[in-house]
PDB file of C-alpha atoms in Angstrom:
ATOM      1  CA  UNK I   1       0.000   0.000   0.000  1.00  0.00           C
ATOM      2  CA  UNK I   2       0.865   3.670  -0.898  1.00  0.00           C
ATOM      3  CA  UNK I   3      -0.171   6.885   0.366  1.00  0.00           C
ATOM      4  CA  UNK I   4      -1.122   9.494  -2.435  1.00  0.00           C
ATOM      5  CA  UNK I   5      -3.383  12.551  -2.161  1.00  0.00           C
ATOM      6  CA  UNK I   6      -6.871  12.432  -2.858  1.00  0.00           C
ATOM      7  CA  UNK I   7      -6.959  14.563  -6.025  1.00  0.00           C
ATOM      8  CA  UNK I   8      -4.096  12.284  -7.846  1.00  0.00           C
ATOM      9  CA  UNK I   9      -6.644   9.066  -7.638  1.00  0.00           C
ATOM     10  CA  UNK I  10      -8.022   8.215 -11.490  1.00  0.00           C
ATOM     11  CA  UNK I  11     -10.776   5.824 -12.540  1.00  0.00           C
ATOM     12  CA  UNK I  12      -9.159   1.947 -12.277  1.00  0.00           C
ATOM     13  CA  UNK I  13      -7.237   2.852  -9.453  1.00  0.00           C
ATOM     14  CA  UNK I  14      -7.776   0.783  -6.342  1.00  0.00           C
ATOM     15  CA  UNK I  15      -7.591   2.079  -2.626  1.00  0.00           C
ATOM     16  CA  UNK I  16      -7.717   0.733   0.764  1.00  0.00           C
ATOM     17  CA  UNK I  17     -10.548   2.182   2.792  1.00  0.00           C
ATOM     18  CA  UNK I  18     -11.109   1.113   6.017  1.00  0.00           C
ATOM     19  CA  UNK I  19      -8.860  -2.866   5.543  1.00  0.00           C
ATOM     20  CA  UNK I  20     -11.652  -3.154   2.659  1.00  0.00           C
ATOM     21  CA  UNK I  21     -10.498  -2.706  -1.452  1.00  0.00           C
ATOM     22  CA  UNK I  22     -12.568  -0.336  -3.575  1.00  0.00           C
ATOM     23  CA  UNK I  23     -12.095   0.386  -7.244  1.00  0.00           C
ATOM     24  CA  UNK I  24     -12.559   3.710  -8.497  1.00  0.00           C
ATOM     25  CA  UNK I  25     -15.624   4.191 -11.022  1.00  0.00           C
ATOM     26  CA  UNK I  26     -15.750   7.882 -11.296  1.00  0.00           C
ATOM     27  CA  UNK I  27     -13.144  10.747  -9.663  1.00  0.00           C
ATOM     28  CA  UNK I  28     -13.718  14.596  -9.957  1.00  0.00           C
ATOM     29  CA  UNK I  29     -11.664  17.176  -8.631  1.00  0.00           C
ATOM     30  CA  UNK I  30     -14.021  20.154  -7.166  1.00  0.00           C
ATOM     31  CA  UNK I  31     -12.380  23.855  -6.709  1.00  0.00           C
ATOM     32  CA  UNK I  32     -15.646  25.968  -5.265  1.00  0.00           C
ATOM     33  CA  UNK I  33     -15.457  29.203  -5.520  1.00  0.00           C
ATOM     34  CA  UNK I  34     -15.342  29.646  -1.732  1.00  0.00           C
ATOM     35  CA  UNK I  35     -13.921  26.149   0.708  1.00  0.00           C
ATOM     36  CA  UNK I  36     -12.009  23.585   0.303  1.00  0.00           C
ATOM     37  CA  UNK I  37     -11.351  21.896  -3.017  1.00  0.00           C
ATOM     38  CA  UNK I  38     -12.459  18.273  -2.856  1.00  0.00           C
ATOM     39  CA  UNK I  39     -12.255  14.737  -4.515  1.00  0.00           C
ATOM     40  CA  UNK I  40     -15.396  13.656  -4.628  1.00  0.00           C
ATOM     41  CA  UNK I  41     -14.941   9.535  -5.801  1.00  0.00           C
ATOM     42  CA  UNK I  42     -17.480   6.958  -6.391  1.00  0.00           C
ATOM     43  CA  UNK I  43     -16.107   3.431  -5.862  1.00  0.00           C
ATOM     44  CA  UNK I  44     -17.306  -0.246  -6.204  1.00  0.00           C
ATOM     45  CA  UNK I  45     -15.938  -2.235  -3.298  1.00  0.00           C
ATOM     46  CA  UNK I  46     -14.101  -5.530  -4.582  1.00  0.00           C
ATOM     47  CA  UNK I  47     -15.524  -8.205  -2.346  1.00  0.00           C
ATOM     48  CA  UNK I  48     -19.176  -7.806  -2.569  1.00  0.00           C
ATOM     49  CA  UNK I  49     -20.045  -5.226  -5.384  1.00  0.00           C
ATOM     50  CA  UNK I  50     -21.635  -2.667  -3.277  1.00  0.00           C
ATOM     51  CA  UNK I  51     -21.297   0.741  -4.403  1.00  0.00           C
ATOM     52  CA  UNK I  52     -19.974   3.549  -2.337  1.00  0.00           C
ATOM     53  CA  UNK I  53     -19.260   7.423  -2.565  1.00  0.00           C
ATOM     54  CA  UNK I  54     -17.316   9.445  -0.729  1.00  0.00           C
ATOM     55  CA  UNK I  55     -15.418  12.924  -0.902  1.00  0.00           C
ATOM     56  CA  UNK I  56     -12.082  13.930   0.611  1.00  0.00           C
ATOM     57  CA  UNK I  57     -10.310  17.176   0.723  1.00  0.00           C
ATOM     58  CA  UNK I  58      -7.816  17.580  -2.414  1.00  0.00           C
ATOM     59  CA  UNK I  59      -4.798  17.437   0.147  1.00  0.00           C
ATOM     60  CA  UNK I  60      -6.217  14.167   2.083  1.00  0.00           C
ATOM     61  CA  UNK I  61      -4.277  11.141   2.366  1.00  0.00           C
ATOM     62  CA  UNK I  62      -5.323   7.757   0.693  1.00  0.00           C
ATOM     63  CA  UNK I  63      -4.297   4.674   0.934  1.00  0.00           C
ATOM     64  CA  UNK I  64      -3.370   3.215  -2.830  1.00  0.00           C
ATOM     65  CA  UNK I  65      -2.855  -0.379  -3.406  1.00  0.00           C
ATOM     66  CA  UNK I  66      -0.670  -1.936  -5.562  1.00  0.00           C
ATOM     67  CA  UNK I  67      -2.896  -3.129  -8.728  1.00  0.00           C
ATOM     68  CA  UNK I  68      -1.065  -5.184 -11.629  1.00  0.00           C
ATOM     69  CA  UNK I  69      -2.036  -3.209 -15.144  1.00  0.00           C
ATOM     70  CA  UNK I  70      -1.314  -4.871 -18.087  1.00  0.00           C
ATOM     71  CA  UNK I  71      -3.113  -4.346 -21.519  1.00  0.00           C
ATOM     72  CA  UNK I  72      -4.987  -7.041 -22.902  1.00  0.00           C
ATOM     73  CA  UNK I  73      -6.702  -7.975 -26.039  1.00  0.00           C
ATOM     74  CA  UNK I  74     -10.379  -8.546 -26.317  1.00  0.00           C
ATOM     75  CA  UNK I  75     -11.405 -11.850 -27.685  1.00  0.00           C
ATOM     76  CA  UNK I  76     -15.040 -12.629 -27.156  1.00  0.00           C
ATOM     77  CA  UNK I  77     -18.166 -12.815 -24.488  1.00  0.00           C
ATOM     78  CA  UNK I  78     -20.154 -15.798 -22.945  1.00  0.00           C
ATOM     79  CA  UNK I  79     -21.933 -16.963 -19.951  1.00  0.00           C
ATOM     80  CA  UNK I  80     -19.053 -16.860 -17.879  1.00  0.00           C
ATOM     81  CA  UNK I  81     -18.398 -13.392 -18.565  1.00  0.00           C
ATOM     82  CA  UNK I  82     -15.776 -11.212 -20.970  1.00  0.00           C
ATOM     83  CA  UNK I  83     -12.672 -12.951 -22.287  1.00  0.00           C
ATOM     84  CA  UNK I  84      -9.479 -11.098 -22.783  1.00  0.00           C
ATOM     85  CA  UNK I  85      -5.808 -12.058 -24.029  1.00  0.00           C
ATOM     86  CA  UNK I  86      -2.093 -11.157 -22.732  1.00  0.00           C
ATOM     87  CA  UNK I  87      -0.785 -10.727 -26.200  1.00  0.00           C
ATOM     88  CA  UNK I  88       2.531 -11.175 -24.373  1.00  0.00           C
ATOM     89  CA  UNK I  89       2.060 -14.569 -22.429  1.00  0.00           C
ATOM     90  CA  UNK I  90      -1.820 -15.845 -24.282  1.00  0.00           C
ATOM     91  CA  UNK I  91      -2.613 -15.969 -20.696  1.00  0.00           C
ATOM     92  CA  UNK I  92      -6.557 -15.723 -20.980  1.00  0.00           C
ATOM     93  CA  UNK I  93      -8.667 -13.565 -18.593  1.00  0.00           C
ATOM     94  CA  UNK I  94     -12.073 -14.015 -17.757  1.00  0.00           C
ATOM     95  CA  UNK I  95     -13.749 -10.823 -16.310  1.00  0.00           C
ATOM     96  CA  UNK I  96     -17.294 -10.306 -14.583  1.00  0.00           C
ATOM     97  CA  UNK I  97     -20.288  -8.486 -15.737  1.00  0.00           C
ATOM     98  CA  UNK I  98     -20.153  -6.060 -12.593  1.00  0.00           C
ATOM     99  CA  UNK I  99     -16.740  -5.554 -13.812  1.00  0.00           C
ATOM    100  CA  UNK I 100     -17.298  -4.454 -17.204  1.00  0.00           C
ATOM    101  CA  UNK I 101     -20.118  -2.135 -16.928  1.00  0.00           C
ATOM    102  CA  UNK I 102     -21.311   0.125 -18.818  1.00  0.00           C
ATOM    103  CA  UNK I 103     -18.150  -0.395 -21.245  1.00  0.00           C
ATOM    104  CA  UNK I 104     -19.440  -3.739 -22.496  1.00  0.00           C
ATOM    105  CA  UNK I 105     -21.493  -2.223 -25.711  1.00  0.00           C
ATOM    106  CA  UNK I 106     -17.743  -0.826 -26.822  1.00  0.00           C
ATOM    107  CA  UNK I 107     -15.714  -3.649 -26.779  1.00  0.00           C
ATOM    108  CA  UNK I 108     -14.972  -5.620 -30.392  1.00  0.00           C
ATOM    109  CA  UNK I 109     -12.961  -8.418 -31.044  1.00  0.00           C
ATOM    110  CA  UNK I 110      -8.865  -7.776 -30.996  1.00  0.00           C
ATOM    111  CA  UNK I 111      -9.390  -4.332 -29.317  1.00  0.00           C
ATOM    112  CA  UNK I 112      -6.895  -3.509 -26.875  1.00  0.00           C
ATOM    113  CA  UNK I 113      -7.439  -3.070 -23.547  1.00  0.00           C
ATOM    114  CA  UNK I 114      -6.016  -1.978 -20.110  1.00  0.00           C
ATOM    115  CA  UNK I 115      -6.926  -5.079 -17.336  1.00  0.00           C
ATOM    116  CA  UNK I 116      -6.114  -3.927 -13.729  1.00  0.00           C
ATOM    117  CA  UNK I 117      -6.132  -7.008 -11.360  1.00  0.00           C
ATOM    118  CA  UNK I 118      -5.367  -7.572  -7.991  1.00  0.00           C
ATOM    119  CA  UNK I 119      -3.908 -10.693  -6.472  1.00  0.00           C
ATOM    120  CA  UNK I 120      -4.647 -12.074 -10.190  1.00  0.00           C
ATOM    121  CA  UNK I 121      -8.274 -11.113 -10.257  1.00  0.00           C
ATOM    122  CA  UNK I 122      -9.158  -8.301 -12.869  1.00  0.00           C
ATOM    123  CA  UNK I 123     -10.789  -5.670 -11.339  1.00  0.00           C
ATOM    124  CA  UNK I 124     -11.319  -2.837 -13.637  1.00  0.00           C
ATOM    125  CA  UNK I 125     -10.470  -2.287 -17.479  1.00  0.00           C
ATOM    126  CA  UNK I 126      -9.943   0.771 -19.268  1.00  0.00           C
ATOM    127  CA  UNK I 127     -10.701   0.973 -23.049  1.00  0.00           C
ATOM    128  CA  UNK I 128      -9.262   3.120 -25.498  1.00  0.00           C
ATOM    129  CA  UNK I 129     -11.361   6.785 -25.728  1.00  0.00           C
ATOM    130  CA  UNK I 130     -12.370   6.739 -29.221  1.00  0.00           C
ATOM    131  CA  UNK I 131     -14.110   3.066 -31.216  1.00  0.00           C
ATOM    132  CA  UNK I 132     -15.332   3.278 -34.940  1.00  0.00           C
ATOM    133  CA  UNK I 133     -18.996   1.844 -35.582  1.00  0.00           C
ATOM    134  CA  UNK I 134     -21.506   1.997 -38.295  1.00  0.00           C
ATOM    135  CA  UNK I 135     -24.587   4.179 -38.268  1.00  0.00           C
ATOM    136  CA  UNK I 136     -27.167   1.343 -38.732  1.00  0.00           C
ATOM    137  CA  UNK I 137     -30.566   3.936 -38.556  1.00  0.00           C
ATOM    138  CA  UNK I 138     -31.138   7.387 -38.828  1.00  0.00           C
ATOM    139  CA  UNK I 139     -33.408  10.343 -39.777  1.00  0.00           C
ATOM    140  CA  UNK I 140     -33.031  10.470 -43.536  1.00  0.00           C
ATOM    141  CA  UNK I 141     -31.393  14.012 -44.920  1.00  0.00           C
ATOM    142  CA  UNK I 142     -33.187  16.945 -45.051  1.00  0.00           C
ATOM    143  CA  UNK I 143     -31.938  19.809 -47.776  1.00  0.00           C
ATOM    144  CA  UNK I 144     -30.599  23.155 -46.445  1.00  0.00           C
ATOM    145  CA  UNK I 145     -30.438  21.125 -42.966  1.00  0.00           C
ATOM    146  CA  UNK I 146     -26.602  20.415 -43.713  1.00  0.00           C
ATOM    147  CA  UNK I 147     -26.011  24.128 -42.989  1.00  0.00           C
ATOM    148  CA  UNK I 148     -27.183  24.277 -39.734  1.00  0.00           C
ATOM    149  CA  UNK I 149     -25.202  22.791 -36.892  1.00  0.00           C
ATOM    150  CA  UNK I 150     -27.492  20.541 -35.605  1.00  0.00           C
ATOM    151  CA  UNK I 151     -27.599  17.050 -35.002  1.00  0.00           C
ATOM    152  CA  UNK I 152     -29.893  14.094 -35.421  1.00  0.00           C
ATOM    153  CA  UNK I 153     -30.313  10.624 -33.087  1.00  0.00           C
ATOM    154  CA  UNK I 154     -28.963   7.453 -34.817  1.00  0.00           C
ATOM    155  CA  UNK I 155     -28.405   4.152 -33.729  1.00  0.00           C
ATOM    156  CA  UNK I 156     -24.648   2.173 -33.903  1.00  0.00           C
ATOM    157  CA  UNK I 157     -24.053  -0.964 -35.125  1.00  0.00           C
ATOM    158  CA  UNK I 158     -23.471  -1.910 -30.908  1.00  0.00           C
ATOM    159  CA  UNK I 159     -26.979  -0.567 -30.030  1.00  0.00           C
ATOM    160  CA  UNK I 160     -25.983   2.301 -28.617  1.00  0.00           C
ATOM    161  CA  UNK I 161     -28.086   5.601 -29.314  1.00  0.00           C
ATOM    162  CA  UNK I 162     -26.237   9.026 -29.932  1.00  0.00           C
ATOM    163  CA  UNK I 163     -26.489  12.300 -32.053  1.00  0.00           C
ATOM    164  CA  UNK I 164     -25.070  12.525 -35.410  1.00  0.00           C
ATOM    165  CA  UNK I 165     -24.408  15.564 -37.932  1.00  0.00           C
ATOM    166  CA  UNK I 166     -27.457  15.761 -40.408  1.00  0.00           C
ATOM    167  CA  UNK I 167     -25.003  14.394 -43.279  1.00  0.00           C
ATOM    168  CA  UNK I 168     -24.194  11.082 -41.882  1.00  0.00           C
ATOM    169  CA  UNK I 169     -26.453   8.454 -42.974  1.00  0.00           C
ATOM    170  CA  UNK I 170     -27.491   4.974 -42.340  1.00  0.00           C
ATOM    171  CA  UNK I 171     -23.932   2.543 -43.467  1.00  0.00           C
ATOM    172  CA  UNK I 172     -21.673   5.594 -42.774  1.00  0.00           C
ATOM    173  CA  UNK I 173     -18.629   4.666 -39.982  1.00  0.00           C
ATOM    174  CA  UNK I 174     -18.467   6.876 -37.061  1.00  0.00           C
ATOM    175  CA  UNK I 175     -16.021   7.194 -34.786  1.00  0.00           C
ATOM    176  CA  UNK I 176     -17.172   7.925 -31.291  1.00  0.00           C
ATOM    177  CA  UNK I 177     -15.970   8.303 -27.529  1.00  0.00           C
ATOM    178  CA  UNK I 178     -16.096   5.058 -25.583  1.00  0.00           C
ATOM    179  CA  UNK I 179     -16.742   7.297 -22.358  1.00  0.00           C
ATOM    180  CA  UNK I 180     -20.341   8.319 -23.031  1.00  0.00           C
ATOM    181  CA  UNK I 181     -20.693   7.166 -26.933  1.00  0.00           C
ATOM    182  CA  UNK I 182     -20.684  10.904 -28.212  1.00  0.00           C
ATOM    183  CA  UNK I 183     -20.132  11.671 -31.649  1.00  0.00           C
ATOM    184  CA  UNK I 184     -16.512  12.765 -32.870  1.00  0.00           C
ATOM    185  CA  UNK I 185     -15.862  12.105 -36.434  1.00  0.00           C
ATOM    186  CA  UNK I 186     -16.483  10.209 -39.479  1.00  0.00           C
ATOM    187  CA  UNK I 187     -14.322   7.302 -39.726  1.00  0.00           C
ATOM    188  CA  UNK I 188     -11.532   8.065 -41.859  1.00  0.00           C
ATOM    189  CA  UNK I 189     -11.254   4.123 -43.344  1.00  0.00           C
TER     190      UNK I 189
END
């Protein structure tokens, strides 16, 4: 175990609270205008899954433990869960639902990604920020709407739903932001 500050912690990283593990989910550094700045962090505790969130002053110490990171290569999904590679070793590593999250939709086959585990269980990934897809439905184009700069809902090839510019239609690749599946530019392939 390590002890950092508060507002150093990132999403994957894995702290000691109270003899219990938690992996970071979500960390924001807060400056108010008048106060104390503060980390405010929501975490998933290893063991049991639960969900916690708690907030610490930017200059707080926190207990950081040691987590193995290592990227991997995505290979496929099942029952038991989400299967990843070690392109260094082809050691293969299955990780949980829980674990995955709200990344799952993102993932295709041979992306790579970062695996954090701990005491050889993988505890958090991290993808890369940006994943092409194809626009599988959309409003059709209007004329004169190309001008404008707004945007239209489409679907992508992984089900997710997101805004598009009014030129991209249905077949066009898109590349988008694995954080929160915004639009960011046509693929250039």
């Amino acid at each position: 175990m390590v002890k950092v500050i508060a507002s150093s912690l990132r999403k994957g990283n894995v702290v000691d609270k109270d003899g219990k593990l938690y992996v970071i989910l979500f960390a924001e550094n807060i400056h108010p205008g008048k106060g104390t700045p503060v980390t405010q962090l929501d975490m998933r505790r290893i063991g049991d899954g639960v969900k916690v969130s708690e907030r610490y002053r930017t200059t707080e110490q926190v207990e950081r433990a040691y987590v193995e990171e290592r990227e991997h290569t995505f290979l496929y999904a099942d029952g038991e869960g989400y299967h990843f590679m070690n392109p260094e070793t082809y050691d293969q590593v299955a990780v949980s639902e829980a674990v995955v999250g709200d990344a799952a939709p993102y993932l295709q086959e041979g992306m790579p990604v970062q695996v954090s585990q701990f005491n050889g269980v993988a505890i958090a990934l991290v993808l890369p920020q940006r994943a092409t897809f194809e626009v599988v439905e959309t409003e059709p184009t209007t004329k004169g709407q190309t001008a404008s700069s707004s945007y239209k809902p489409a679907v992508l090839s992984n089900g997710v739903r997101t805004t598009v510019p009014p030129h991209i239609a249905p077949g066009t690749r898109v590349v988008v932001m694995t954080a929160d599946g915004a639009y960011v530019e046509r693929a250039k392939d």
